[in-house]
XYZ file of N, CA, C and O in Angstrom:
468
model
N 0.806 -1.195 0.000
C 0.000 0.000 0.000
C 0.850 1.262 0.000
O 0.426 2.288 -0.487
N 2.062 1.158 0.576
C 2.945 2.310 0.599
C 3.502 2.630 -0.787
O 3.906 3.744 -1.057
N 3.527 1.646 -1.662
C 4.084 1.879 -2.994
C 3.145 2.690 -3.880
O 3.598 3.406 -4.758
N 1.834 2.605 -3.655
C 0.890 3.363 -4.478
C 1.109 4.871 -4.354
O 1.229 5.553 -5.378
N 1.218 5.446 -3.138
C 1.498 6.880 -3.057
C 2.849 7.249 -3.691
O 2.980 8.286 -4.331
N 3.825 6.381 -3.521
C 5.141 6.659 -4.110
C 5.064 6.647 -5.629
O 5.653 7.498 -6.303
N 4.325 5.688 -6.188
C 4.160 5.608 -7.645
C 3.402 6.822 -8.153
O 3.766 7.429 -9.164
N 2.325 7.212 -7.466
C 1.548 8.383 -7.877
C 2.378 9.663 -7.792
O 2.328 10.502 -8.687
N 3.143 9.807 -6.728
C 4.002 10.975 -6.573
C 5.031 11.029 -7.688
O 5.264 12.086 -8.290
N 5.643 9.902 -7.974
C 6.627 9.841 -9.051
C 6.000 10.185 -10.394
O 6.565 10.940 -11.190
N 4.813 9.662 -10.640
C 4.124 9.945 -11.903
C 3.782 11.423 -12.022
O 3.949 12.024 -13.092
N 3.312 12.022 -10.944
C 2.980 13.449 -10.971
C 4.226 14.307 -11.178
O 4.206 15.277 -11.937
N 5.304 13.958 -10.510
C 6.553 14.699 -10.691
C 7.077 14.554 -12.120
O 7.541 15.522 -12.725
N 6.984 13.363 -12.667
C 7.436 13.139 -14.044
C 6.586 13.942 -15.020
O 7.105 14.555 -15.957
N 5.273 13.959 -14.808
C 4.386 14.731 -15.687
C 4.692 16.214 -15.601
O 4.733 16.917 -16.617
N 4.942 16.715 -14.391
C 5.281 18.128 -14.224
C 6.603 18.456 -14.905
O 6.742 19.491 -15.559
N 7.574 17.568 -14.762
C 8.873 17.776 -15.392
C 8.760 17.779 -16.910
O 9.331 18.625 -17.595
N 8.008 16.839 -17.454
C 7.824 16.785 -18.906
C 7.111 18.029 -19.422
O 7.444 18.566 -20.471
N 6.132 18.515 -18.674
C 5.427 19.734 -19.069
C 6.370 20.923 -19.036
O 6.385 21.749 -19.954
N 7.180 21.027 -18.002
C 8.102 22.153 -17.874
C 9.186 22.131 -18.940
O 9.657 23.178 -19.377
N 9.573 20.961 -19.372
C 10.656 20.833 -20.346
C 10.162 20.674 -21.778
O 10.966 20.488 -22.688
N 8.874 20.730 -21.988
C 8.326 20.504 -23.328
C 8.836 21.553 -24.304
O 8.998 22.712 -23.965
N 9.090 21.128 -25.515
C 9.514 22.049 -26.573
C 8.369 22.996 -26.885
O 7.206 22.682 -26.646
N 8.677 24.181 -27.415
C 7.640 25.164 -27.693
C 6.516 24.667 -28.595
O 5.434 25.201 -28.566
N 6.743 23.647 -29.389
C 5.668 23.078 -30.181
C 5.525 23.690 -31.561
O 6.317 24.524 -31.970
N 4.470 23.276 -32.246
C 4.309 23.684 -33.649
C 4.040 25.165 -33.825
O 4.293 25.718 -34.879
N 3.527 25.842 -32.802
C 3.243 27.258 -32.956
C 4.536 28.034 -33.259
O 4.535 28.923 -34.097
N 5.615 27.720 -32.578
C 6.879 28.391 -32.847
C 7.295 28.148 -34.295
O 7.695 29.082 -35.001
N 7.174 26.926 -34.738
C 7.530 26.593 -36.123
C 6.683 27.393 -37.110
O 7.183 27.910 -38.107
N 5.391 27.522 -36.836
C 4.525 28.262 -37.766
C 4.846 29.744 -37.770
O 4.704 30.406 -38.802
N 5.304 30.278 -36.656
C 5.699 31.689 -36.626
C 7.005 31.880 -37.381
O 7.164 32.839 -38.136
N 7.932 30.953 -37.214
C 9.215 31.048 -37.926
C 9.002 30.992 -39.431
O 9.687 31.690 -40.184
N 8.052 30.211 -39.882
C 7.796 30.077 -41.318
C 6.673 30.994 -41.799
O 6.247 30.897 -42.953
N 6.213 31.895 -40.944
C 5.085 32.761 -41.271
C 5.364 33.765 -42.378
O 6.501 34.202 -42.596
N 4.294 34.152 -43.060
C 4.383 35.098 -44.177
C 4.719 36.510 -43.708
O 5.113 37.353 -44.528
N 4.596 36.796 -42.418
C 4.890 38.131 -41.899
C 6.386 38.444 -41.873
O 6.763 39.602 -41.770
N 7.212 37.426 -41.990
C 8.653 37.619 -41.855
C 9.281 38.193 -43.117
O 8.862 37.904 -44.232
N 10.295 38.996 -42.931
C 11.043 39.589 -44.023
C 11.746 38.481 -44.799
O 12.460 37.670 -44.197
N 11.580 38.419 -46.126
C 12.191 37.332 -46.913
C 13.704 37.189 -46.702
O 14.213 36.073 -46.609
N 14.409 38.286 -46.595
C 15.859 38.203 -46.376
C 16.177 37.582 -45.016
O 17.179 36.874 -44.869
N 15.319 37.820 -44.023
C 15.532 37.234 -42.698
C 15.238 35.734 -42.729
O 15.932 34.949 -42.088
N 14.203 35.346 -43.455
C 13.888 33.923 -43.597
C 15.059 33.192 -44.252
O 15.414 32.083 -43.853
N 15.676 33.832 -45.225
C 16.839 33.241 -45.903
C 17.984 32.986 -44.910
O 18.715 32.012 -45.039
N 18.125 33.830 -43.919
C 19.198 33.677 -42.925
C 18.910 32.565 -41.915
O 19.812 32.136 -41.184
N 17.667 32.096 -41.842
C 17.311 31.064 -40.869
C 18.177 29.816 -40.994
O 18.499 29.188 -39.989
N 18.562 29.480 -42.206
C 19.355 28.253 -42.379
C 20.730 28.363 -41.728
O 21.356 27.355 -41.437
N 21.176 29.576 -41.482
C 22.462 29.788 -40.808
C 22.283 30.046 -39.308
O 23.150 29.719 -38.520
N 21.159 30.638 -38.942
C 20.946 31.053 -37.557
C 20.133 30.049 -36.739
O 20.130 30.128 -35.510
N 19.423 29.141 -37.380
C 18.677 28.069 -36.710
C 17.800 28.590 -35.560
O 17.990 28.216 -34.393
N 16.819 29.430 -35.860
C 16.042 30.055 -34.790
C 15.271 29.080 -33.907
O 15.232 29.255 -32.684
N 14.675 28.051 -34.481
C 13.894 27.112 -33.666
C 14.792 26.392 -32.665
O 14.492 26.340 -31.467
N 15.902 25.864 -33.140
C 16.830 25.158 -32.244
C 17.396 26.090 -31.181
O 17.528 25.706 -30.014
N 17.706 27.317 -31.568
C 18.269 28.284 -30.622
C 17.259 28.630 -29.531
O 17.583 28.605 -28.337
N 16.035 28.941 -29.933
C 15.021 29.333 -28.954
C 14.602 28.165 -28.075
O 14.330 28.346 -26.880
N 14.571 26.965 -28.625
C 14.292 25.790 -27.806
C 15.430 25.541 -26.815
O 15.188 25.175 -25.663
N 16.667 25.747 -27.244
C 17.813 25.589 -26.341
C 17.692 26.517 -25.133
O 17.975 26.128 -24.004
N 17.245 27.754 -25.380
C 17.092 28.718 -24.291
C 15.808 28.499 -23.488
O 15.557 29.193 -22.512
N 14.993 27.537 -23.904
C 13.802 27.199 -23.138
C 12.652 28.174 -23.316
O 11.820 28.316 -22.416
N 12.574 28.818 -24.450
C 11.504 29.787 -24.697
C 10.132 29.138 -24.572
O 9.879 28.074 -25.133
N 9.261 29.780 -23.824
C 7.873 29.346 -23.653
C 6.964 30.535 -23.977
O 7.335 31.689 -23.762
N 5.754 30.276 -24.480
C 4.881 31.368 -24.917
C 4.332 32.245 -23.804
O 3.766 33.294 -24.077
N 4.525 31.853 -22.533
C 4.021 32.666 -21.426
C 5.129 33.415 -20.697
O 4.906 33.989 -19.640
N 6.300 33.472 -21.273
C 7.427 34.143 -20.637
C 7.443 35.637 -20.952
O 6.807 36.106 -21.889
N 8.225 36.351 -20.160
C 8.565 37.735 -20.449
C 9.983 37.714 -21.002
O 10.884 37.168 -20.367
N 10.164 38.283 -22.184
C 11.461 38.259 -22.852
C 11.900 39.695 -23.129
O 11.121 40.503 -23.643
N 13.144 39.991 -22.779
C 13.748 41.275 -23.109
C 14.808 41.010 -24.163
O 15.771 40.279 -23.910
N 14.609 41.568 -25.329
C 15.598 41.438 -26.400
C 16.509 42.659 -26.327
O 16.079 43.786 -26.549
N 17.761 42.426 -25.977
C 18.724 43.510 -25.841
C 19.359 43.769 -27.200
O 19.847 42.848 -27.850
N 19.324 45.013 -27.621
C 19.831 45.443 -28.923
C 19.189 44.627 -30.038
O 19.847 43.819 -30.702
N 17.923 44.830 -30.289
C 17.224 44.015 -31.285
C 17.651 44.270 -32.722
O 17.176 43.584 -33.629
N 18.551 45.190 -32.926
C 19.025 45.443 -34.284
C 17.878 45.852 -35.186
O 17.068 46.707 -34.839
N 17.779 45.218 -36.322
C 16.703 45.540 -37.261
C 15.527 44.568 -37.150
O 14.624 44.603 -37.954
N 15.560 43.680 -36.158
C 14.376 42.909 -35.836
C 14.305 41.474 -36.306
O 13.216 40.912 -36.379
N 15.437 40.841 -36.595
C 15.394 39.452 -37.044
C 14.693 38.571 -36.007
O 13.760 37.845 -36.324
N 15.139 38.606 -34.755
C 14.478 37.823 -33.708
C 13.130 38.418 -33.332
O 12.209 37.694 -32.955
N 12.993 39.721 -33.434
C 11.733 40.374 -33.084
C 10.576 39.808 -33.892
O 9.477 39.616 -33.368
N 10.816 39.530 -35.164
C 9.773 38.981 -36.034
C 9.293 37.606 -35.553
O 8.201 37.173 -35.920
N 10.098 36.944 -34.758
C 9.725 35.634 -34.217
C 9.196 35.784 -32.786
O 8.133 35.271 -32.446
N 9.938 36.507 -31.967
C 9.594 36.605 -30.553
C 8.280 37.336 -30.292
O 7.448 36.857 -29.511
N 8.086 38.479 -30.912
C 6.890 39.282 -30.617
C 5.595 38.524 -30.931
O 4.703 38.464 -30.073
N 5.454 37.916 -32.112
C 4.214 37.159 -32.355
C 4.074 35.925 -31.458
O 2.974 35.562 -31.062
N 5.195 35.289 -31.144
C 5.152 34.091 -30.311
C 4.671 34.418 -28.897
O 3.946 33.647 -28.276
N 5.070 35.567 -28.386
C 4.737 35.957 -27.016
C 3.449 36.778 -26.928
O 2.975 37.071 -25.824
N 2.884 37.155 -28.057
C 1.757 38.093 -28.099
C 0.584 37.688 -27.206
O 0.053 38.512 -26.466
N 0.175 36.443 -27.242
C -1.048 36.035 -26.547
C -0.892 35.881 -25.039
O -1.752 36.298 -24.280
N 0.210 35.273 -24.598
C 0.335 34.948 -23.172
C 1.580 35.522 -22.511
O 1.680 35.531 -21.288
N 2.550 35.966 -23.281
C 3.793 36.464 -22.707
C 3.934 37.962 -22.881
O 2.969 38.663 -23.188
N 5.143 38.424 -22.680
C 5.447 39.837 -22.881
C 6.785 39.951 -23.587
O 7.722 39.203 -23.293
N 6.875 40.909 -24.486
C 8.109 41.152 -25.235
C 8.526 42.602 -25.023
O 7.700 43.508 -25.155
N 9.790 42.797 -24.700
C 10.361 44.134 -24.569
C 11.611 44.213 -25.430
O 12.408 43.273 -25.459
N 11.779 45.327 -26.105
C 12.992 45.582 -26.879
C 13.779 46.668 -26.158
O 13.239 47.739 -25.872
N 15.026 46.384 -25.847
C 15.894 47.343 -25.167
C 17.003 47.732 -26.135
O 17.897 46.941 -26.420
N 16.918 48.940 -26.660
C 17.872 49.377 -27.670
C 18.857 50.411 -27.163
O 19.050 50.591 -25.969
N 19.454 51.095 -28.112
C 20.453 52.108 -27.826
C 19.801 53.387 -27.312
O 18.693 53.724 -27.710
N 20.530 54.126 -26.492
C 20.083 55.458 -26.137
C 20.444 56.389 -27.287
O 21.532 56.304 -27.852
N 19.528 57.228 -27.648
C 19.770 58.155 -28.756
C 19.870 59.581 -28.258
O 19.993 60.511 -29.050
N 19.832 59.755 -26.936
C 19.840 61.090 -26.356
C 21.226 61.731 -26.360
O 21.347 62.951 -26.370
N 22.252 60.921 -26.350
C 23.612 61.470 -26.300
C 23.968 62.161 -27.612
O 23.609 61.698 -28.694
N 24.662 63.264 -27.507
C 25.056 64.018 -28.700
C 25.994 63.223 -29.602
O 25.996 63.399 -30.813
N 26.798 62.352 -29.009
C 27.781 61.612 -29.789
C 27.298 60.212 -30.189
O 28.104 59.343 -30.505
N 25.981 60.007 -30.192
C 25.441 58.720 -30.631
C 25.837 58.475 -32.078
O 25.562 59.307 -32.944
N 26.513 57.373 -32.366
C 26.942 57.096 -33.737
C 25.750 56.995 -34.698
O 24.663 56.552 -34.323
N 25.976 57.381 -35.925
C 24.925 57.371 -36.933
C 24.367 55.966 -37.164
O 23.181 55.799 -37.372
N 25.222 54.936 -37.109
C 24.716 53.585 -37.352
C 23.682 53.181 -36.303
O 22.724 52.472 -36.608
N 23.862 53.642 -35.051
C 22.876 53.340 -34.012
C 21.549 54.035 -34.317
O 20.480 53.450 -34.135
N 21.629 55.258 -34.780
C 20.416 55.994 -35.138
C 19.709 55.310 -36.307
O 18.485 55.198 -36.325
N 20.479 54.838 -37.264
C 19.918 54.164 -38.434
C 19.237 52.853 -38.041
O 18.115 52.563 -38.467
N 19.908 52.074 -37.214
C 19.342 50.806 -36.752
C 18.056 51.070 -35.960
O 17.043 50.395 -36.153
N 18.089 52.057 -35.091
C 16.899 52.380 -34.291
C 15.746 52.835 -35.172
O 14.597 52.447 -34.962
N 16.031 53.628 -36.188
C 14.985 54.086 -37.114
C 14.376 52.908 -37.880
O 13.152 52.829 -38.028
N 15.212 51.998 -38.331
C 14.716 50.805 -39.037
C 13.843 49.955 -38.112
O 12.791 49.456 -38.523
N 14.275 49.793 -36.882
C 13.504 48.995 -35.934
C 12.163 49.664 -35.631
O 11.132 49.008 -35.563
N 12.194 50.977 -35.452
C 10.952 51.715 -35.168
C 9.939 51.553 -36.298
O 8.739 51.394 -36.051
N 10.410 51.545 -37.543
C 9.512 51.331 -38.683
C 8.912 49.932 -38.638
O 7.737 49.733 -38.939
N 9.723 48.952 -38.273
C 9.267 47.561 -38.238
C 8.151 47.368 -37.215
O 7.188 46.660 -37.470
N 8.287 47.978 -36.055
C 7.312 47.740 -34.985
C 6.191 48.766 -34.961
O 5.308 48.685 -34.106
N 6.215 49.713 -35.868
C 5.170 50.767 -35.884
C 3.823 50.187 -36.273
O 3.675 49.225 -36.941
């Protein structure tokens, strides 16, 4: 009789562990292959392996993600739609207030602002 609670406890712990470690699933794949993505960025996927990378980091659709220096939005095109329903996405970019902000930073920020507008 003592083995039944132990078996049930083990089964519940295993189920919780499997749920916590589950891969993001087909939704991530459909976002990566979605028509909303910039064609040039999709072309880069074969080198950057976004699904494998995001699964490695344990991305889940209910997380809060801060993308530091999102550049022109390659990951943004994947992360923002993936997190839209249950998670939160924040982009943390360059400060543009400094007088000596390099032009390339201003250009990247302007491109990103157009993408997310």
